[in-house]
CSV table of C-alpha atoms in Angstrom, one decimal:
chain,number,residue,atom,x,y,z
A,1,GLU,CA,0.0,0.0,0.0
A,2,ILE,CA,1.3,3.5,-0.9
A,3,VAL,CA,1.3,5.8,2.1
A,4,LEU,CA,0.8,9.5,1.5
A,5,THR,CA,2.1,11.8,4.2
A,6,GLN,CA,0.8,15.4,4.2
A,7,SER,CA,2.6,18.3,5.8
A,8,PRO,CA,2.0,20.3,7.8
A,9,ALA,CA,-0.9,18.9,9.7
A,10,THR,CA,-2.2,22.4,10.3
A,11,LEU,CA,-1.2,25.6,8.4
A,12,SER,CA,-2.1,29.0,9.9
A,13,LEU,CA,-2.1,31.9,7.5
A,14,SER,CA,-3.9,35.1,6.8
A,15,PRO,CA,-6.1,36.0,3.7
A,16,GLY,CA,-3.9,37.3,0.9
A,17,GLU,CA,-0.9,35.1,1.9
A,18,ARG,CA,0.5,32.2,-0.1
A,19,ALA,CA,-0.2,28.7,1.0
A,20,THR,CA,2.1,25.7,0.3
A,21,LEU,CA,0.8,22.2,1.1
A,22,SER,CA,3.0,19.1,0.7
A,23,CYS,CA,2.2,15.5,0.0
A,24,ARG,CA,4.9,12.8,0.0
A,25,ALA,CA,4.4,9.3,-1.3
A,26,SER,CA,6.1,6.2,0.2
A,27,GLN,CA,7.0,5.2,-3.4
A,28,SER,CA,6.7,6.8,-6.8
A,29,VAL,CA,3.1,7.5,-8.0
A,30,SER,CA,4.3,9.1,-11.3
A,31,ASN,CA,2.0,12.0,-11.7
A,32,TYR,CA,-1.1,10.1,-10.6
A,33,LEU,CA,-2.0,12.4,-7.7
A,34,ALA,CA,-5.1,14.5,-7.0
A,35,TRP,CA,-5.9,17.2,-4.5
A,36,TYR,CA,-9.3,17.7,-2.8
A,37,GLN,CA,-10.8,20.4,-0.6
A,38,GLN,CA,-13.3,19.7,2.1
A,39,LYS,CA,-15.3,22.3,4.0
A,40,PRO,CA,-17.2,21.5,7.2
A,41,GLY,CA,-20.3,19.5,6.6
A,42,GLN,CA,-19.6,19.2,2.9
A,43,ALA,CA,-18.4,16.5,0.6
A,44,PRO,CA,-14.9,16.9,-0.8
A,45,ARG,CA,-14.4,18.4,-4.2
A,46,VAL,CA,-11.5,17.9,-6.6
A,47,LEU,CA,-9.1,20.8,-7.2
A,48,ILE,CA,-6.2,19.2,-9.1
A,49,TYR,CA,-5.8,15.9,-10.9
A,50,ASP,CA,-2.8,14.2,-12.3
A,51,ALA,CA,-0.5,16.5,-10.2
A,52,SER,CA,-1.0,19.7,-12.1
A,53,ASN,CA,-4.3,19.8,-13.9
A,54,ARG,CA,-6.9,22.2,-12.5
A,55,ALA,CA,-10.4,20.6,-12.4
A,56,THR,CA,-13.4,22.3,-13.9
A,57,ASP,CA,-14.3,25.7,-12.4
A,58,ILE,CA,-11.3,25.7,-10.0
A,59,PRO,CA,-9.8,29.2,-9.6
A,60,ALA,CA,-6.4,29.9,-11.1
A,61,ARG,CA,-5.0,30.7,-7.7
A,62,PHE,CA,-4.9,26.9,-7.1
A,63,SER,CA,-1.9,25.1,-8.7
A,64,GLY,CA,-0.3,21.7,-8.3
A,65,SER,CA,3.2,20.5,-9.0
A,66,GLY,CA,5.5,17.5,-8.5
A,67,SER,CA,6.0,14.0,-9.7
A,68,GLY,CA,7.3,10.8,-8.4
A,69,THR,CA,7.1,11.1,-4.6
A,70,ASP,CA,6.9,14.8,-3.8
A,71,PHE,CA,3.9,17.0,-4.6
A,72,THR,CA,2.8,20.5,-3.7
A,73,LEU,CA,-0.5,22.3,-3.8
A,74,THR,CA,-0.1,26.0,-3.9
A,75,ILE,CA,-2.7,28.7,-3.3
A,76,SER,CA,-1.2,31.9,-4.5
A,77,SER,CA,-3.3,34.4,-2.5
A,78,LEU,CA,-5.7,33.0,0.1
A,79,GLU,CA,-9.3,34.0,-0.1
A,80,PRO,CA,-11.6,33.6,3.0
A,81,GLU,CA,-13.3,30.6,1.4
A,82,ASP,CA,-10.1,28.7,1.0
A,83,PHE,CA,-9.7,27.9,4.7
A,84,ALA,CA,-10.6,24.2,4.8
A,85,LEU,CA,-9.2,20.7,4.9
A,86,TYR,CA,-7.1,19.5,2.0
A,87,TYR,CA,-6.4,15.9,1.0
A,88,CYS,CA,-4.1,14.3,-1.6
A,89,GLN,CA,-5.0,11.0,-3.2
A,90,GLN,CA,-3.0,8.6,-5.4
A,91,ARG,CA,-4.4,6.3,-8.1
A,92,TYR,CA,-1.1,4.8,-9.2
A,93,ASN,CA,-1.7,1.5,-7.3
A,94,TRP,CA,-4.4,-0.4,-5.6
A,95,PRO,CA,-5.6,0.3,-3.0
A,96,ILE,CA,-6.3,3.9,-3.8
A,97,THR,CA,-5.1,5.9,-0.8
A,98,PHE,CA,-5.5,9.3,0.7
A,99,GLY,CA,-3.2,11.4,2.8
A,100,GLN,CA,-4.3,12.2,6.3
A,101,GLY,CA,-5.1,15.8,5.4
A,102,THR,CA,-3.8,19.4,6.1
A,103,ARG,CA,-6.0,21.8,7.9
A,104,LEU,CA,-5.7,25.4,6.6
A,105,GLU,CA,-6.9,27.8,9.2
A,106,ILE,CA,-7.1,31.5,9.6
A,107,LYS,CA,-4.3,33.1,11.6
B,1,GLN,CA,-25.4,18.8,-14.3
B,2,VAL,CA,-23.9,15.7,-12.7
B,3,GLN,CA,-25.7,14.7,-9.6
B,4,LEU,CA,-25.1,11.8,-7.1
B,5,VAL,CA,-27.6,11.2,-4.3
B,6,GLU,CA,-26.9,8.6,-1.7
B,7,SER,CA,-29.5,7.0,0.5
B,8,GLY,CA,-29.9,4.0,2.8
B,9,GLY,CA,-27.8,5.0,5.8
B,10,GLY,CA,-29.0,4.6,9.3
B,11,VAL,CA,-28.3,2.9,12.7
B,12,VAL,CA,-27.6,-0.8,12.6
B,13,GLN,CA,-26.3,-3.2,15.3
B,14,PRO,CA,-22.9,-4.9,15.1
B,15,GLY,CA,-23.2,-7.9,12.8
B,16,GLY,CA,-26.1,-6.4,10.9
B,17,SER,CA,-26.5,-5.5,7.3
B,18,LEU,CA,-27.3,-2.4,5.3
B,19,ARG,CA,-27.6,-1.5,1.6
B,20,LEU,CA,-26.7,1.9,0.4
B,21,SER,CA,-27.8,3.4,-2.9
B,22,CYS,CA,-26.5,6.2,-5.1
B,23,ALA,CA,-28.8,7.6,-7.7
B,24,ALA,CA,-26.8,9.1,-10.6
B,25,SER,CA,-28.0,11.6,-13.2
B,26,GLY,CA,-26.6,14.1,-15.6
B,27,PHE,CA,-24.0,11.8,-17.3
B,28,THR,CA,-23.8,8.5,-19.1
B,29,PHE,CA,-23.7,6.2,-16.1
B,30,SER,CA,-22.8,3.1,-18.2
B,31,ARG,CA,-19.5,4.8,-19.3
B,32,CYS,CA,-18.1,5.6,-15.9
B,33,GLY,CA,-16.5,3.6,-13.1
B,34,MET,CA,-17.9,4.4,-9.7
B,35,HIS,CA,-16.5,4.5,-6.2
B,36,TRP,CA,-17.5,4.5,-2.5
B,37,VAL,CA,-15.4,6.5,-0.1
B,38,ARG,CA,-16.0,6.8,3.6
B,39,GLN,CA,-15.1,9.2,6.4
B,40,ALA,CA,-15.4,8.2,10.0
B,41,PRO,CA,-16.5,11.0,12.4
B,42,GLY,CA,-13.7,13.5,12.7
B,43,LYS,CA,-11.3,11.4,10.6
B,44,GLY,CA,-9.9,11.5,7.1
B,45,LEU,CA,-11.0,9.9,3.8
B,46,GLU,CA,-10.8,6.2,3.2
B,47,TRP,CA,-11.4,4.6,-0.2
B,48,VAL,CA,-13.7,1.6,0.1
B,49,THR,CA,-14.5,0.1,-3.3
B,50,THR,CA,-14.6,0.7,-7.0
B,51,ILE,CA,-16.6,-0.9,-9.8
B,52,TRP,CA,-15.7,-0.8,-13.5
B,53,SER,CA,-18.1,1.0,-15.9
B,54,ASP,CA,-19.4,-2.3,-17.3
B,55,GLY,CA,-19.5,-4.0,-13.8
B,56,SER,CA,-16.9,-6.5,-15.0
B,57,ASN,CA,-14.5,-5.9,-12.1
B,58,GLN,CA,-14.4,-4.6,-8.6
B,59,LYS,CA,-11.8,-3.6,-6.1
B,60,TYR,CA,-12.1,-3.5,-2.3
B,61,ALA,CA,-10.1,-2.1,0.6
B,62,ASP,CA,-8.8,-4.9,2.8
B,63,SER,CA,-10.9,-3.5,5.7
B,64,VAL,CA,-14.1,-4.4,3.9
B,65,ARG,CA,-13.2,-7.3,1.5
B,66,GLY,CA,-15.5,-10.3,2.0
B,67,ARG,CA,-18.1,-8.2,3.9
B,68,PHE,CA,-19.1,-5.4,1.4
B,69,THR,CA,-20.2,-5.8,-2.2
B,70,ILE,CA,-20.4,-3.1,-4.8
B,71,SER,CA,-22.8,-3.4,-7.7
B,72,ARG,CA,-24.6,-1.3,-10.2
B,73,ASP,CA,-27.9,-1.3,-12.2
B,74,THR,CA,-27.4,0.6,-15.4
B,75,SER,CA,-31.2,0.5,-16.2
B,76,ARG,CA,-31.8,2.4,-13.0
B,77,ASN,CA,-28.6,4.6,-13.1
B,78,THR,CA,-27.9,3.4,-9.6
B,79,LEU,CA,-24.9,2.3,-7.6
B,80,TYR,CA,-25.2,0.1,-4.6
B,81,LEU,CA,-23.1,-0.9,-1.6
B,82,GLN,CA,-24.2,-4.0,0.3
B,83,MET,CA,-22.7,-4.0,3.7
B,84,ASN,CA,-22.8,-7.2,5.8
B,85,SER,CA,-21.2,-8.2,9.1
B,86,LEU,CA,-21.0,-4.6,10.1
B,87,ARG,CA,-18.6,-3.5,12.8
B,88,PRO,CA,-18.5,-0.4,15.0
B,89,GLU,CA,-15.4,0.7,13.0
B,90,ASP,CA,-17.6,0.9,9.8
B,91,THR,CA,-19.3,3.9,11.3
B,92,ALA,CA,-18.8,6.7,8.8
B,93,VAL,CA,-20.3,9.0,6.2
B,94,TYR,CA,-20.3,7.0,3.0
B,95,TYR,CA,-19.9,9.0,-0.2
B,96,CYS,CA,-20.4,7.7,-3.7
B,97,ALA,CA,-18.2,9.3,-6.4
B,98,LYS,CA,-17.8,9.2,-10.1
B,99,GLN,CA,-14.5,8.6,-11.9
B,100,GLY,CA,-13.2,11.9,-12.9
B,101,GLN,CA,-12.7,10.7,-16.4
B,102,PRO,CA,-13.7,7.3,-17.9
B,103,GLY,CA,-11.1,4.8,-16.7
B,104,ILE,CA,-9.2,7.3,-14.5
B,105,ASN,CA,-9.6,6.9,-10.8
B,106,TRP,CA,-9.9,10.3,-9.3
B,107,PHE,CA,-13.2,11.3,-7.8
B,108,ASP,CA,-15.5,13.9,-9.3
B,109,PRO,CA,-18.0,14.7,-8.3
B,110,TRP,CA,-19.0,13.3,-4.9
B,111,GLY,CA,-22.5,12.8,-3.5
B,112,GLN,CA,-23.6,14.5,-0.3
B,113,GLY,CA,-23.0,11.4,1.7
B,114,THR,CA,-25.1,9.1,3.9
B,115,LEU,CA,-24.3,8.4,7.5
B,116,VAL,CA,-24.0,4.8,8.7
B,117,THR,CA,-23.8,4.2,12.5
B,118,VAL,CA,-23.0,0.7,13.8
B,119,SER,CA,-23.9,0.6,17.4
B,120,SER,CA,-25.7,-1.6,19.9
């Protein structure tokens, strides 16, 4: 099983700042990594798929990068609605696995 | 637009059974693989199971293999999850999700979820 480790567990920033979230895989997942955002009481929604492709209707301030074992989700300038939980997910191998999540909170 | 609506959750005793449904609309159901993903209270996301678009293959997490069965009815545009021998650790919100693109296993979109509580 591929283990995804996200860091930091919690990130405290202010609106307008840049956020950098990390996801590290226990073995290479090529570029088969997605990022999701989840707000309280809501289902997750995909932000980025295959490491760097923005999903439909996702604002340009969200970007993804990386390949192999190290991946980054960057939010260029935080909006109030961006404070939420973020998960990475790999589809390179079965079982599909998720990271444990990064909580992005308002400082 | 694509819509997924889960139903069938509830409270069940340990060892009991429950069947979840996911009604799909707004896309060609027969062309897309489908998934179930769960989230225990206050915890992260856990993939549970996947079924191929034609129903020919299924994959399961080790934690549910042999107890849960995923299936689909194309005539009804509905995905199912039969859950048997339920355990307290199966307590979670269960989400159905569509393959992001045919044959490619990311999840988009997700349903609103249905809560399953296993407790005596």
